[in-house]
């Protein structure tokens, strides 16, 4: 099975940096995804990591360490519109299904 | 363009009603998915279609009946639902069915309320 943990809530100030951690214990691994979801809306794809290291996309970066079962999403220069839930999802190797963590609600304050 | 569309946006139905949710994508994706999401919970996979054939059914009750008429369309037929089925129903699609490095793109969802 898949066990994916991430913090429930985080609060940060506009312009600051926030790091959302995700740890996973899975029976296999075929990649990790981060999605952003605003309240009442669909998840939007942010990043994909399958190899160890850092992937950078503008203000968002994602890191993966497969040996540690650990990933983080780094949000820089926070804006009010970044207030949302951030979902960590792991893809299984055999059936390639996505399993989601419970999500981290990020609140950006002025 | 990574757009998946869903209709209707909102649906209220009684427990004896029959209704359908619709999903459409024109990205040439060959895998389509239905997820159910309760408030403040992550999406839960219900069904996966691969090349218009049902490949995964996550032990979903038979009151939910999926259909894939063609490679661009995915329906979810609803019958005799229960109030606990009220949720946001998300459709997603991806390029290659069940392949690595295969991002799933989500539609805006249908907010379903069962009275």
PDB file of C-alpha atoms in Angstrom:
ATOM      1  CA  UNK A   1       0.000   0.000   0.000  1.00  0.00           C
ATOM      2  CA  UNK A   2       0.866   3.664  -0.011  1.00  0.00           C
ATOM      3  CA  UNK A   3       1.346   5.905   3.037  1.00  0.00           C
ATOM      4  CA  UNK A   4       1.870   9.553   2.193  1.00  0.00           C
ATOM      5  CA  UNK A   5       2.284  12.209   4.873  1.00  0.00           C
ATOM      6  CA  UNK A   6       2.310  15.969   4.605  1.00  0.00           C
ATOM      7  CA  UNK A   7       1.528  18.722   7.111  1.00  0.00           C
ATOM      8  CA  UNK A   8      -2.086  19.762   7.388  1.00  0.00           C
ATOM      9  CA  UNK A   9      -1.633  23.522   7.400  1.00  0.00           C
ATOM     10  CA  UNK A  10       1.035  26.173   6.923  1.00  0.00           C
ATOM     11  CA  UNK A  11       0.880  29.951   7.130  1.00  0.00           C
ATOM     12  CA  UNK A  12       3.333  32.410   5.627  1.00  0.00           C
ATOM     13  CA  UNK A  13       3.626  36.084   4.779  1.00  0.00           C
ATOM     14  CA  UNK A  14       3.377  37.560   1.309  1.00  0.00           C
ATOM     15  CA  UNK A  15       6.812  37.654  -0.317  1.00  0.00           C
ATOM     16  CA  UNK A  16       8.205  34.939   1.940  1.00  0.00           C
ATOM     17  CA  UNK A  17       9.232  31.354   1.185  1.00  0.00           C
ATOM     18  CA  UNK A  18       7.398  28.236   2.303  1.00  0.00           C
ATOM     19  CA  UNK A  19       8.549  24.627   2.096  1.00  0.00           C
ATOM     20  CA  UNK A  20       5.965  21.841   2.116  1.00  0.00           C
ATOM     21  CA  UNK A  21       7.372  18.447   3.011  1.00  0.00           C
ATOM     22  CA  UNK A  22       6.027  15.115   1.886  1.00  0.00           C
ATOM     23  CA  UNK A  23       7.202  11.728   3.096  1.00  0.00           C
ATOM     24  CA  UNK A  24       6.062   8.487   1.597  1.00  0.00           C
ATOM     25  CA  UNK A  25       6.256   4.800   2.352  1.00  0.00           C
ATOM     26  CA  UNK A  26       5.148   2.821  -0.634  1.00  0.00           C
ATOM     27  CA  UNK A  27       5.431  -0.691  -1.974  1.00  0.00           C
ATOM     28  CA  UNK A  28       7.028   0.781  -5.084  1.00  0.00           C
ATOM     29  CA  UNK A  29       7.718   4.125  -6.683  1.00  0.00           C
ATOM     30  CA  UNK A  30       7.341   5.464 -10.199  1.00  0.00           C
ATOM     31  CA  UNK A  31       7.354   9.207  -9.671  1.00  0.00           C
ATOM     32  CA  UNK A  32       5.997  11.934  -7.412  1.00  0.00           C
ATOM     33  CA  UNK A  33       3.667  14.737  -8.438  1.00  0.00           C
ATOM     34  CA  UNK A  34       2.697  18.009  -6.795  1.00  0.00           C
ATOM     35  CA  UNK A  35      -0.681  19.577  -7.495  1.00  0.00           C
ATOM     36  CA  UNK A  36      -2.197  22.890  -6.387  1.00  0.00           C
ATOM     37  CA  UNK A  37      -5.891  22.995  -5.596  1.00  0.00           C
ATOM     38  CA  UNK A  38      -7.854  26.130  -4.802  1.00  0.00           C
ATOM     39  CA  UNK A  39     -11.002  25.657  -2.760  1.00  0.00           C
ATOM     40  CA  UNK A  40     -13.796  24.193  -4.847  1.00  0.00           C
ATOM     41  CA  UNK A  41     -11.620  23.903  -7.942  1.00  0.00           C
ATOM     42  CA  UNK A  42      -9.765  21.116  -9.697  1.00  0.00           C
ATOM     43  CA  UNK A  43      -6.160  20.171  -8.903  1.00  0.00           C
ATOM     44  CA  UNK A  44      -3.643  21.856 -11.188  1.00  0.00           C
ATOM     45  CA  UNK A  45      -0.368  20.108 -12.059  1.00  0.00           C
ATOM     46  CA  UNK A  46       2.734  21.821 -10.652  1.00  0.00           C
ATOM     47  CA  UNK A  47       5.666  19.414 -10.888  1.00  0.00           C
ATOM     48  CA  UNK A  48       6.900  15.866 -11.414  1.00  0.00           C
ATOM     49  CA  UNK A  49      10.011  14.206  -9.957  1.00  0.00           C
ATOM     50  CA  UNK A  50      11.185  10.698 -10.678  1.00  0.00           C
ATOM     51  CA  UNK A  51      14.958  11.124 -10.201  1.00  0.00           C
ATOM     52  CA  UNK A  52      16.696  12.524  -7.132  1.00  0.00           C
ATOM     53  CA  UNK A  53      17.309  16.222  -7.145  1.00  0.00           C
ATOM     54  CA  UNK A  54      15.703  19.581  -7.603  1.00  0.00           C
ATOM     55  CA  UNK A  55      13.326  20.615 -10.375  1.00  0.00           C
ATOM     56  CA  UNK A  56      12.774  24.349 -10.706  1.00  0.00           C
ATOM     57  CA  UNK A  57       9.853  26.033 -12.426  1.00  0.00           C
ATOM     58  CA  UNK A  58       9.736  29.743 -11.858  1.00  0.00           C
ATOM     59  CA  UNK A  59       8.691  30.473  -8.283  1.00  0.00           C
ATOM     60  CA  UNK A  60       8.023  26.779  -7.584  1.00  0.00           C
ATOM     61  CA  UNK A  61      10.679  24.107  -7.048  1.00  0.00           C
ATOM     62  CA  UNK A  62      10.326  20.466  -6.109  1.00  0.00           C
ATOM     63  CA  UNK A  63      12.931  18.167  -4.610  1.00  0.00           C
ATOM     64  CA  UNK A  64      13.059  14.399  -4.351  1.00  0.00           C
ATOM     65  CA  UNK A  65      15.172  11.937  -2.381  1.00  0.00           C
ATOM     66  CA  UNK A  66      14.112   8.396  -3.229  1.00  0.00           C
ATOM     67  CA  UNK A  67      16.376   6.786  -0.621  1.00  0.00           C
ATOM     68  CA  UNK A  68      14.718   8.841   2.108  1.00  0.00           C
ATOM     69  CA  UNK A  69      11.183   8.636   0.711  1.00  0.00           C
ATOM     70  CA  UNK A  70      11.049  12.401   0.890  1.00  0.00           C
ATOM     71  CA  UNK A  71      10.020  15.303  -1.290  1.00  0.00           C
ATOM     72  CA  UNK A  72       9.382  18.972  -0.756  1.00  0.00           C
ATOM     73  CA  UNK A  73       7.694  21.740  -2.701  1.00  0.00           C
ATOM     74  CA  UNK A  74       9.278  25.152  -2.306  1.00  0.00           C
ATOM     75  CA  UNK A  75       7.189  28.221  -2.996  1.00  0.00           C
ATOM     76  CA  UNK A  76       9.173  31.453  -3.293  1.00  0.00           C
ATOM     77  CA  UNK A  77       8.048  35.093  -3.378  1.00  0.00           C
ATOM     78  CA  UNK A  78       4.681  34.092  -2.036  1.00  0.00           C
ATOM     79  CA  UNK A  79       1.625  35.834  -3.445  1.00  0.00           C
ATOM     80  CA  UNK A  80      -1.900  35.960  -2.053  1.00  0.00           C
ATOM     81  CA  UNK A  81      -3.091  33.796  -4.949  1.00  0.00           C
ATOM     82  CA  UNK A  82      -0.798  30.997  -3.714  1.00  0.00           C
ATOM     83  CA  UNK A  83      -3.229  30.387  -0.842  1.00  0.00           C
ATOM     84  CA  UNK A  84      -4.454  26.905  -1.708  1.00  0.00           C
ATOM     85  CA  UNK A  85      -4.143  23.248  -0.848  1.00  0.00           C
ATOM     86  CA  UNK A  86      -1.015  21.496  -2.138  1.00  0.00           C
ATOM     87  CA  UNK A  87      -1.294  17.787  -2.842  1.00  0.00           C
ATOM     88  CA  UNK A  88       1.610  15.383  -2.952  1.00  0.00           C
ATOM     89  CA  UNK A  89       0.868  12.285  -5.060  1.00  0.00           C
ATOM     90  CA  UNK A  90       2.930   9.146  -5.646  1.00  0.00           C
ATOM     91  CA  UNK A  91       2.612   6.951  -8.702  1.00  0.00           C
ATOM     92  CA  UNK A  92       2.847   3.204  -8.165  1.00  0.00           C
ATOM     93  CA  UNK A  93       5.092   1.173 -10.504  1.00  0.00           C
ATOM     94  CA  UNK A  94       2.827  -1.707 -11.408  1.00  0.00           C
ATOM     95  CA  UNK A  95      -0.639  -0.296 -11.852  1.00  0.00           C
ATOM     96  CA  UNK A  96       0.621   3.301 -12.195  1.00  0.00           C
ATOM     97  CA  UNK A  97      -2.176   4.594 -10.010  1.00  0.00           C
ATOM     98  CA  UNK A  98      -1.799   7.941  -8.291  1.00  0.00           C
ATOM     99  CA  UNK A  99      -2.128   7.964  -4.515  1.00  0.00           C
ATOM    100  CA  UNK A 100      -2.605  11.358  -2.930  1.00  0.00           C
ATOM    101  CA  UNK A 101      -1.536  12.708   0.425  1.00  0.00           C
ATOM    102  CA  UNK A 102      -4.188  14.503   2.470  1.00  0.00           C
ATOM    103  CA  UNK A 103      -2.984  17.894   1.242  1.00  0.00           C
ATOM    104  CA  UNK A 104      -1.379  20.905   2.912  1.00  0.00           C
ATOM    105  CA  UNK A 105      -3.430  24.079   3.165  1.00  0.00           C
ATOM    106  CA  UNK A 106      -1.198  27.101   2.717  1.00  0.00           C
ATOM    107  CA  UNK A 107      -2.492  30.487   3.843  1.00  0.00           C
ATOM    108  CA  UNK A 108      -0.631  33.564   2.649  1.00  0.00           C
ATOM    109  CA  UNK A 109      -1.105  36.651   4.805  1.00  0.00           C
ATOM    110  CA  UNK A 110      -0.444  40.260   3.826  1.00  0.00           C
TER     111      UNK A 110
ATOM    112  CA  UNK B   1      -3.833  23.388 -24.240  1.00  0.00           C
ATOM    113  CA  UNK B   2      -4.375  21.098 -21.303  1.00  0.00           C
ATOM    114  CA  UNK B   3      -8.101  21.543 -20.887  1.00  0.00           C
ATOM    115  CA  UNK B   4     -10.513  18.971 -19.600  1.00  0.00           C
ATOM    116  CA  UNK B   5     -14.126  20.117 -19.459  1.00  0.00           C
ATOM    117  CA  UNK B   6     -16.900  18.750 -17.276  1.00  0.00           C
ATOM    118  CA  UNK B   7     -20.638  19.303 -17.221  1.00  0.00           C
ATOM    119  CA  UNK B   8     -22.639  20.148 -15.281  1.00  0.00           C
ATOM    120  CA  UNK B   9     -20.729  22.242 -12.764  1.00  0.00           C
ATOM    121  CA  UNK B  10     -23.324  21.599 -10.085  1.00  0.00           C
ATOM    122  CA  UNK B  11     -25.936  18.862  -9.782  1.00  0.00           C
ATOM    123  CA  UNK B  12     -28.591  18.262  -7.160  1.00  0.00           C
ATOM    124  CA  UNK B  13     -30.470  14.981  -7.359  1.00  0.00           C
ATOM    125  CA  UNK B  14     -32.793  12.849  -5.320  1.00  0.00           C
ATOM    126  CA  UNK B  15     -32.021   9.297  -4.339  1.00  0.00           C
ATOM    127  CA  UNK B  16     -34.392   7.912  -6.970  1.00  0.00           C
ATOM    128  CA  UNK B  17     -33.104  10.042  -9.851  1.00  0.00           C
ATOM    129  CA  UNK B  18     -30.933   8.987 -12.757  1.00  0.00           C
ATOM    130  CA  UNK B  19     -28.390  11.521 -13.956  1.00  0.00           C
ATOM    131  CA  UNK B  20     -25.119  11.586 -15.888  1.00  0.00           C
ATOM    132  CA  UNK B  21     -21.874  13.486 -15.543  1.00  0.00           C
ATOM    133  CA  UNK B  22     -19.932  14.290 -18.681  1.00  0.00           C
ATOM    134  CA  UNK B  23     -16.242  14.841 -19.314  1.00  0.00           C
ATOM    135  CA  UNK B  24     -14.487  15.828 -22.524  1.00  0.00           C
ATOM    136  CA  UNK B  25     -10.899  16.342 -23.629  1.00  0.00           C
ATOM    137  CA  UNK B  26      -9.429  17.127 -27.036  1.00  0.00           C
ATOM    138  CA  UNK B  27      -5.760  16.627 -26.237  1.00  0.00           C
ATOM    139  CA  UNK B  28      -5.553  13.179 -27.832  1.00  0.00           C
ATOM    140  CA  UNK B  29      -5.141  11.578 -24.412  1.00  0.00           C
ATOM    141  CA  UNK B  30      -5.859   7.861 -24.330  1.00  0.00           C
ATOM    142  CA  UNK B  31      -6.398   7.464 -20.598  1.00  0.00           C
ATOM    143  CA  UNK B  32      -9.312   8.997 -18.716  1.00  0.00           C
ATOM    144  CA  UNK B  33     -10.119   8.830 -15.021  1.00  0.00           C
ATOM    145  CA  UNK B  34     -12.948   9.455 -12.586  1.00  0.00           C
ATOM    146  CA  UNK B  35     -12.128  10.577  -9.049  1.00  0.00           C
ATOM    147  CA  UNK B  36     -14.344  11.369  -6.084  1.00  0.00           C
ATOM    148  CA  UNK B  37     -13.286  14.059  -3.633  1.00  0.00           C
ATOM    149  CA  UNK B  38     -14.950  14.811  -0.316  1.00  0.00           C
ATOM    150  CA  UNK B  39     -14.395  18.143   1.415  1.00  0.00           C
ATOM    151  CA  UNK B  40     -10.885  18.586   2.799  1.00  0.00           C
ATOM    152  CA  UNK B  41      -9.868  15.137   1.560  1.00  0.00           C
ATOM    153  CA  UNK B  42      -7.653  14.138  -1.364  1.00  0.00           C
ATOM    154  CA  UNK B  43      -9.134  12.769  -4.592  1.00  0.00           C
ATOM    155  CA  UNK B  44      -9.937   9.049  -4.546  1.00  0.00           C
ATOM    156  CA  UNK B  45      -9.647   7.080  -7.762  1.00  0.00           C
ATOM    157  CA  UNK B  46     -12.867   5.435  -8.962  1.00  0.00           C
ATOM    158  CA  UNK B  47     -12.308   4.271 -12.559  1.00  0.00           C
ATOM    159  CA  UNK B  48      -9.642   4.299 -15.245  1.00  0.00           C
ATOM    160  CA  UNK B  49     -10.288   3.943 -18.981  1.00  0.00           C
ATOM    161  CA  UNK B  50      -7.436   2.985 -21.245  1.00  0.00           C
ATOM    162  CA  UNK B  51      -8.016   3.231 -24.990  1.00  0.00           C
ATOM    163  CA  UNK B  52     -11.758   3.456 -24.326  1.00  0.00           C
ATOM    164  CA  UNK B  53     -11.773   0.258 -22.290  1.00  0.00           C
ATOM    165  CA  UNK B  54     -12.329   0.055 -18.551  1.00  0.00           C
ATOM    166  CA  UNK B  55      -8.997  -0.980 -17.021  1.00  0.00           C
ATOM    167  CA  UNK B  56      -9.451  -0.193 -13.335  1.00  0.00           C
ATOM    168  CA  UNK B  57     -12.546  -0.210 -11.141  1.00  0.00           C
ATOM    169  CA  UNK B  58     -11.667   0.590  -7.547  1.00  0.00           C
ATOM    170  CA  UNK B  59     -14.499  -1.511  -6.125  1.00  0.00           C
ATOM    171  CA  UNK B  60     -16.982   1.273  -6.805  1.00  0.00           C
ATOM    172  CA  UNK B  61     -20.668   0.498  -6.029  1.00  0.00           C
ATOM    173  CA  UNK B  62     -22.759  -0.375  -9.079  1.00  0.00           C
ATOM    174  CA  UNK B  63     -24.906   2.725  -8.624  1.00  0.00           C
ATOM    175  CA  UNK B  64     -21.987   4.447 -10.410  1.00  0.00           C
ATOM    176  CA  UNK B  65     -21.677   3.297 -14.009  1.00  0.00           C
ATOM    177  CA  UNK B  66     -18.902   4.689 -16.216  1.00  0.00           C
ATOM    178  CA  UNK B  67     -18.994   4.818 -19.993  1.00  0.00           C
ATOM    179  CA  UNK B  68     -16.438   5.865 -22.596  1.00  0.00           C
ATOM    180  CA  UNK B  69     -18.253   6.411 -25.932  1.00  0.00           C
ATOM    181  CA  UNK B  70     -15.069   7.509 -27.707  1.00  0.00           C
ATOM    182  CA  UNK B  71     -11.524   8.630 -27.014  1.00  0.00           C
ATOM    183  CA  UNK B  72     -12.604  12.188 -26.154  1.00  0.00           C
ATOM    184  CA  UNK B  73     -15.619  11.543 -23.956  1.00  0.00           C
ATOM    185  CA  UNK B  74     -16.177   9.983 -20.571  1.00  0.00           C
ATOM    186  CA  UNK B  75     -19.507   9.703 -18.802  1.00  0.00           C
ATOM    187  CA  UNK B  76     -20.479   8.689 -15.300  1.00  0.00           C
ATOM    188  CA  UNK B  77     -24.057   7.476 -14.982  1.00  0.00           C
ATOM    189  CA  UNK B  78     -25.629   7.843 -11.569  1.00  0.00           C
ATOM    190  CA  UNK B  79     -28.604   5.899 -10.243  1.00  0.00           C
ATOM    191  CA  UNK B  80     -30.087   5.396  -6.777  1.00  0.00           C
ATOM    192  CA  UNK B  81     -27.346   7.370  -5.074  1.00  0.00           C
ATOM    193  CA  UNK B  82     -27.090   7.910  -1.339  1.00  0.00           C
ATOM    194  CA  UNK B  83     -26.564  11.224   0.492  1.00  0.00           C
ATOM    195  CA  UNK B  84     -23.028  10.106   1.375  1.00  0.00           C
ATOM    196  CA  UNK B  85     -22.236  10.110  -2.355  1.00  0.00           C
ATOM    197  CA  UNK B  86     -22.373  13.902  -2.293  1.00  0.00           C
ATOM    198  CA  UNK B  87     -18.918  15.085  -3.314  1.00  0.00           C
ATOM    199  CA  UNK B  88     -16.866  16.769  -6.015  1.00  0.00           C
ATOM    200  CA  UNK B  89     -16.460  14.405  -8.960  1.00  0.00           C
ATOM    201  CA  UNK B  90     -13.316  15.017 -10.933  1.00  0.00           C
ATOM    202  CA  UNK B  91     -12.432  13.797 -14.377  1.00  0.00           C
ATOM    203  CA  UNK B  92      -8.807  13.609 -15.492  1.00  0.00           C
ATOM    204  CA  UNK B  93      -6.934  12.540 -18.592  1.00  0.00           C
ATOM    205  CA  UNK B  94      -3.358  11.636 -19.449  1.00  0.00           C
ATOM    206  CA  UNK B  95      -1.359  10.898 -22.567  1.00  0.00           C
ATOM    207  CA  UNK B  96      -0.458   7.254 -22.120  1.00  0.00           C
ATOM    208  CA  UNK B  97      -2.536   4.924 -20.035  1.00  0.00           C
ATOM    209  CA  UNK B  98      -0.791   4.001 -16.844  1.00  0.00           C
ATOM    210  CA  UNK B  99       2.681   5.021 -17.983  1.00  0.00           C
ATOM    211  CA  UNK B 100       5.433   6.609 -16.000  1.00  0.00           C
ATOM    212  CA  UNK B 101       5.982  10.347 -16.351  1.00  0.00           C
ATOM    213  CA  UNK B 102       2.383  10.620 -17.411  1.00  0.00           C
ATOM    214  CA  UNK B 103       0.778  13.700 -15.942  1.00  0.00           C
ATOM    215  CA  UNK B 104      -2.917  13.628 -15.224  1.00  0.00           C
ATOM    216  CA  UNK B 105      -4.794  16.828 -16.051  1.00  0.00           C
ATOM    217  CA  UNK B 106      -7.985  17.463 -14.152  1.00  0.00           C
ATOM    218  CA  UNK B 107     -11.263  19.004 -15.197  1.00  0.00           C
ATOM    219  CA  UNK B 108     -13.032  21.577 -13.005  1.00  0.00           C
ATOM    220  CA  UNK B 109     -15.276  18.955 -11.449  1.00  0.00           C
ATOM    221  CA  UNK B 110     -18.984  18.488 -10.867  1.00  0.00           C
ATOM    222  CA  UNK B 111     -20.247  19.353  -7.404  1.00  0.00           C
ATOM    223  CA  UNK B 112     -22.872  16.683  -6.684  1.00  0.00           C
ATOM    224  CA  UNK B 113     -25.437  16.935  -3.911  1.00  0.00           C
ATOM    225  CA  UNK B 114     -27.714  13.963  -3.211  1.00  0.00           C
ATOM    226  CA  UNK B 115     -30.828  14.764  -1.209  1.00  0.00           C
TER     227      UNK B 115
END
